[in-house]
Amino acid sequence: MARLDGRKILVTGGASGIGRATCELFAREGASVAVIDRDTTRITGAQAIACDVSDATSVTRAVQQAAQVLNGLDGLVNAAGVFFNKGLMETTAEVWDTTIAVNLTGTFLCVQAAVPFLREAGRASIVNIASGVGLLPTGGGSTAYVASKGGVIALTRALAAELAPTIRVNAICPGPIDTPIFEQVAPTKEGADLRRAQDAAAVPFNRLGRPEEIASTVLFLASDEASFITGVDLQVDGGMTAV
Ligand SMILES: NC(=O)c1ccc[n+]([C@@H]2O[C@H](COP(=O)([O-])OP(=O)(O)OC[C@H]3O[C@@H](n4cnc5c(N)ncnc54)[C@H](O)[C@@H]3O)[C@@H](O)[C@H]2O)c1
C-alpha cells in the first residue's frame, strides 16, 4: 500500500522546484493532487489551477475548484514563494509588500480557504514550506524574505494550536535547495551559479539540498506516520542551523 493512498492534496507552487517534486512524489504515493500556481504551463500529471496566492478572491475560487475536482481535500502544502536578495536599505516598499503578500499572506489565505474542506475530511494535514533563515538569518540581506518566513513559522504554531486535533499543521525549514529560485537571486546564470556555490559552501554537508529531499520530508509530515506531530518547524538543511 502506498503512503498516501486515497488522499486528496492541494499543493501551491507546484509548477517548479520543491512544490513540483512534492507533487510528483505524492502522485507516486497514491494521492490525487491539485496544483495552484501563477504559472500553470509547466504543470504535468496533476490538476492545474492558475491562481495568484496573494489574491484573496482567486484563492477562494481556486481552492473551491480543487476541492470540487478532487472530491474533497485532506491535505494542503504551501510551497508557493518568492525571493528578493535585498538587504534593509535596498528593500523598497514594493519588494516588502510582494514578499509578505506571497509568502506569508498567501499561506494564510490558502489555509483559510482550505480549512472548511480539511475539517470535513475529519483528519487532515497542512505543511508550510518556511525556510531556515526564518529561524536563524545567516549573512544578512533578504530582509523581507527572512521576515516573511519567520512569520510562516509563527503562523504554523498558531494554527497548530487552533486547528488541533483535526488538522495537523507543520512547517519545514529548508536550507539552500537547488531550484530555479536561485534565478531570482541573481539576474544572470553566472550570478545564480555563483550564489549556488556560495550557499553550498555554507552547508556542513558542502552541497545544496535537492528538491526531492524536501519532498520526502513533506511526505512524512503529510502522512499518517506523523500522526502525533503538529506545530513543529523541521530543519532540512544539511546541518546549517545546527552549527
Ligand atoms: N530553494 C531554496 O533554497 C529554498 C530554501 C528555503 C525555502 N524555500 C521555499 O520553498 C518554496 C518553494 O521554493 P522553490 O525553491 O521550489 O522555488 P521555485 O521558484 O522553483 O518555485 C516557486 C513556485 O511558486 C510559484 N509562485 C510564486 N509566486 C506565486 C504566486 N503569487 N502565486 C502562485 N504561485 C506562485 C512559482 O510560479 C513557482 O512555481 C518557497 O516558499 C521558498 O521560499 C526555498
GROMACS .gro file of N, CA and C and ligand atoms in nm, residues 12-20 36-39 42 51-54 78-83 102-103 129-132 145 149 172-182 184 199, ligand 1:
model
  179
   12THR      N    1   0.044   2.427  -0.340
   12THR     CA    2   0.065   2.556  -0.405
   12THR      C    3   0.212   2.564  -0.450
   13GLY      N    4   0.234   2.637  -0.559
   13GLY     CA    5   0.371   2.648  -0.610
   13GLY      C    6   0.420   2.517  -0.670
   14GLY      N    7   0.328   2.435  -0.717
   14GLY     CA    8   0.364   2.301  -0.765
   14GLY      C    9   0.419   2.296  -0.906
   15ALA      N   10   0.438   2.412  -0.969
   15ALA     CA   11   0.490   2.412  -1.106
   15ALA      C   12   0.642   2.400  -1.112
   16SER      N   13   0.709   2.417  -0.999
   16SER     CA   14   0.855   2.428  -1.003
   16SER      C   15   0.916   2.380  -0.871
   17GLY      N   16   1.042   2.345  -0.877
   17GLY     CA   17   1.123   2.324  -0.757
   17GLY      C   18   1.065   2.228  -0.654
   18ILE      N   19   1.059   2.274  -0.530
   18ILE     CA   20   1.015   2.191  -0.417
   18ILE      C   21   0.870   2.148  -0.435
   19GLY      N   22   0.783   2.241  -0.476
   19GLY     CA   23   0.642   2.207  -0.494
   19GLY      C   24   0.624   2.102  -0.602
   20ARG      N   25   0.697   2.115  -0.709
   20ARG     CA   26   0.687   2.020  -0.819
   20ARG      C   27   0.734   1.880  -0.776
   36ILE      N   28  -0.197   2.464  -0.738
   36ILE     CA   29  -0.222   2.607  -0.761
   36ILE      C   30  -0.088   2.672  -0.791
   37ASP      N   31  -0.082   2.746  -0.898
   37ASP     CA   32   0.042   2.820  -0.928
   37ASP      C   33   0.004   2.938  -1.017
   38ARG      N   34   0.089   3.042  -1.011
   38ARG     CA   35   0.062   3.155  -1.100
   38ARG      C   36   0.100   3.119  -1.243
   39ASP      N   37   0.183   3.014  -1.261
   39ASP     CA   38   0.224   2.970  -1.393
   39ASP      C   39   0.191   2.822  -1.409
   42ARG      N   40   0.381   2.478  -1.688
   42ARG     CA   41   0.482   2.373  -1.666
   42ARG      C   42   0.430   2.255  -1.584
   51CYS      N   43  -0.358   3.059  -1.033
   51CYS     CA   44  -0.402   3.143  -0.921
   51CYS      C   45  -0.281   3.214  -0.861
   52ASP      N   46  -0.301   3.341  -0.826
   52ASP     CA   47  -0.201   3.415  -0.751
   52ASP      C   48  -0.237   3.400  -0.603
   53VAL      N   49  -0.151   3.337  -0.525
   53VAL     CA   50  -0.187   3.307  -0.386
   53VAL      C   51  -0.201   3.432  -0.299
   54SER      N   52  -0.156   3.546  -0.349
   54SER     CA   53  -0.170   3.669  -0.269
   54SER      C   54  -0.303   3.739  -0.294
   78ASN      N   55   0.178   2.433   0.132
   78ASN     CA   56   0.202   2.570   0.086
   78ASN      C   57   0.349   2.585   0.047
   79ALA      N   58   0.376   2.576  -0.084
   79ALA     CA   59   0.515   2.587  -0.132
   79ALA      C   60   0.536   2.708  -0.223
   80ALA      N   61   0.430   2.779  -0.260
   80ALA     CA   62   0.449   2.898  -0.345
   80ALA      C   63   0.531   3.001  -0.269
   81GLY      N   64   0.629   3.059  -0.337
   81GLY     CA   65   0.709   3.159  -0.268
   81GLY      C   66   0.793   3.240  -0.364
   82VAL      N   67   0.832   3.359  -0.319
   82VAL     CA   68   0.922   3.444  -0.397
   82VAL      C   69   1.038   3.488  -0.307
   83PHE      N   70   1.148   3.524  -0.373
   83PHE     CA   71   1.268   3.562  -0.300
   83PHE      C   72   1.328   3.687  -0.365
  102VAL      N   73   0.298   3.729  -0.090
  102VAL     CA   74   0.303   3.593  -0.147
  102VAL      C   75   0.337   3.492  -0.038
  103ASN      N   76   0.447   3.516   0.034
  103ASN     CA   77   0.499   3.413   0.124
  103ASN      C   78   0.415   3.397   0.252
  129ILE      N   79   0.599   2.540   0.369
  129ILE     CA   80   0.742   2.547   0.342
  129ILE      C   81   0.791   2.684   0.387
  130ALA      N   82   0.859   2.686   0.501
  130ALA     CA   83   0.915   2.811   0.554
  130ALA      C   84   1.057   2.823   0.502
  131SER      N   85   1.154   2.846   0.590
  131SER     CA   86   1.296   2.849   0.550
  131SER      C   87   1.382   2.852   0.675
  132GLY      N   88   1.501   2.796   0.664
  132GLY     CA   89   1.595   2.802   0.775
  132GLY      C   90   1.625   2.946   0.816
  145TYR      N   91   1.227   3.867   0.296
  145TYR     CA   92   1.212   3.721   0.287
  145TYR      C   93   1.225   3.658   0.426
  149LYS      N   94   0.932   3.450   0.626
  149LYS     CA   95   0.946   3.310   0.666
  149LYS      C   96   0.938   3.294   0.818
  172ILE      N   97   0.829   2.315   0.736
  172ILE     CA   98   0.963   2.265   0.704
  172ILE      C   99   1.052   2.387   0.680
  173CYS      N  100   1.172   2.382   0.736
  173CYS     CA  101   1.268   2.492   0.718
  173CYS      C  102   1.385   2.441   0.634
  174PRO      N  103   1.374   2.452   0.501
  174PRO     CA  104   1.485   2.404   0.418
  174PRO      C  105   1.605   2.497   0.428
  175GLY      N  106   1.723   2.437   0.413
  175GLY     CA  107   1.843   2.515   0.383
  175GLY      C  108   1.841   2.545   0.233
  176PRO      N  109   1.955   2.586   0.177
  176PRO     CA  110   1.956   2.615   0.033
  176PRO      C  111   1.933   2.490  -0.051
  177ILE      N  112   1.833   2.496  -0.137
  177ILE     CA  113   1.791   2.383  -0.220
  177ILE      C  114   1.807   2.423  -0.366
  178ASP      N  115   1.857   2.330  -0.444
  178ASP     CA  116   1.887   2.363  -0.585
  178ASP      C  117   1.760   2.366  -0.669
  179THR      N  118   1.701   2.483  -0.678
  179THR     CA  119   1.578   2.503  -0.758
  179THR      C  120   1.593   2.632  -0.838
  180PRO      N  121   1.496   2.659  -0.926
  180PRO     CA  122   1.501   2.783  -1.004
  180PRO      C  123   1.489   2.911  -0.921
  181ILE      N  124   1.464   2.898  -0.790
  181ILE     CA  125   1.455   3.021  -0.708
  181ILE      C  126   1.589   3.096  -0.712
  182PHE      N  127   1.699   3.024  -0.737
  182PHE     CA  128   1.830   3.091  -0.745
  182PHE      C  129   1.834   3.189  -0.860
  184GLN      N  130   1.610   3.387  -0.920
  184GLN     CA  131   1.553   3.513  -0.868
  184GLN      C  132   1.657   3.589  -0.785
  199ASP      N  133   2.633   2.936  -0.131
  199ASP     CA  134   2.539   2.877  -0.036
  199ASP      C  135   2.580   2.734  -0.001
  244LIG     N1  136   1.523   2.679  -0.292
  244LIG     C1  137   1.563   2.715  -0.171
  244LIG     O1  138   1.683   2.730  -0.144
  244LIG     C2  139   1.462   2.736  -0.062
  244LIG     C3  140   1.510   2.740   0.072
  244LIG     C4  141   1.419   2.760   0.174
  244LIG     C5  142   1.285   2.777   0.146
  244LIG     N2  143   1.241   2.774   0.017
  244LIG     C6  144   1.098   2.794  -0.008
  244LIG     O2  145   1.047   2.682  -0.075
  244LIG     C7  146   0.933   2.723  -0.150
  244LIG     C8  147   0.950   2.671  -0.293
  244LIG     O3  148   1.062   2.736  -0.349
  244LIG     P1  149   1.147   2.676  -0.470
  244LIG     O4  150   1.287   2.686  -0.432
  244LIG     O5  151   1.089   2.548  -0.512
  244LIG     O6  152   1.122   2.792  -0.577
  244LIG     P2  153   1.067   2.789  -0.728
  244LIG     O7  154   1.083   2.928  -0.776
  244LIG     O8  155   1.129   2.677  -0.802
  244LIG     O9  156   0.912   2.756  -0.708
  244LIG     C9  157   0.822   2.850  -0.654
  244LIG    C10  158   0.687   2.832  -0.721
  244LIG    O10  159   0.596   2.927  -0.662
  244LIG    C11  160   0.519   2.985  -0.766
  244LIG     N3  161   0.471   3.116  -0.725
  244LIG    C12  162   0.546   3.226  -0.696
  244LIG     N4  163   0.466   3.329  -0.666
  244LIG    C13  164   0.338   3.284  -0.673
  244LIG    C14  165   0.211   3.343  -0.653
  244LIG     N5  166   0.198   3.472  -0.619
  244LIG     N6  167   0.101   3.266  -0.668
  244LIG    C15  168   0.112   3.136  -0.706
  244LIG     N7  169   0.228   3.074  -0.727
  244LIG    C16  170   0.340   3.148  -0.711
  244LIG    C17  171   0.614   2.994  -0.884
  244LIG    O11  172   0.545   3.010  -1.009
  244LIG    C18  173   0.690   2.862  -0.873
  244LIG    O12  174   0.624   2.759  -0.945
  244LIG    C19  175   0.927   2.874  -0.140
  244LIG    O13  176   0.834   2.912  -0.043
  244LIG    C20  177   1.066   2.912  -0.096
  244LIG    O14  178   1.069   3.033  -0.026
  244LIG    C21  179   1.327   2.753  -0.087
   0.00000   0.00000   0.00000
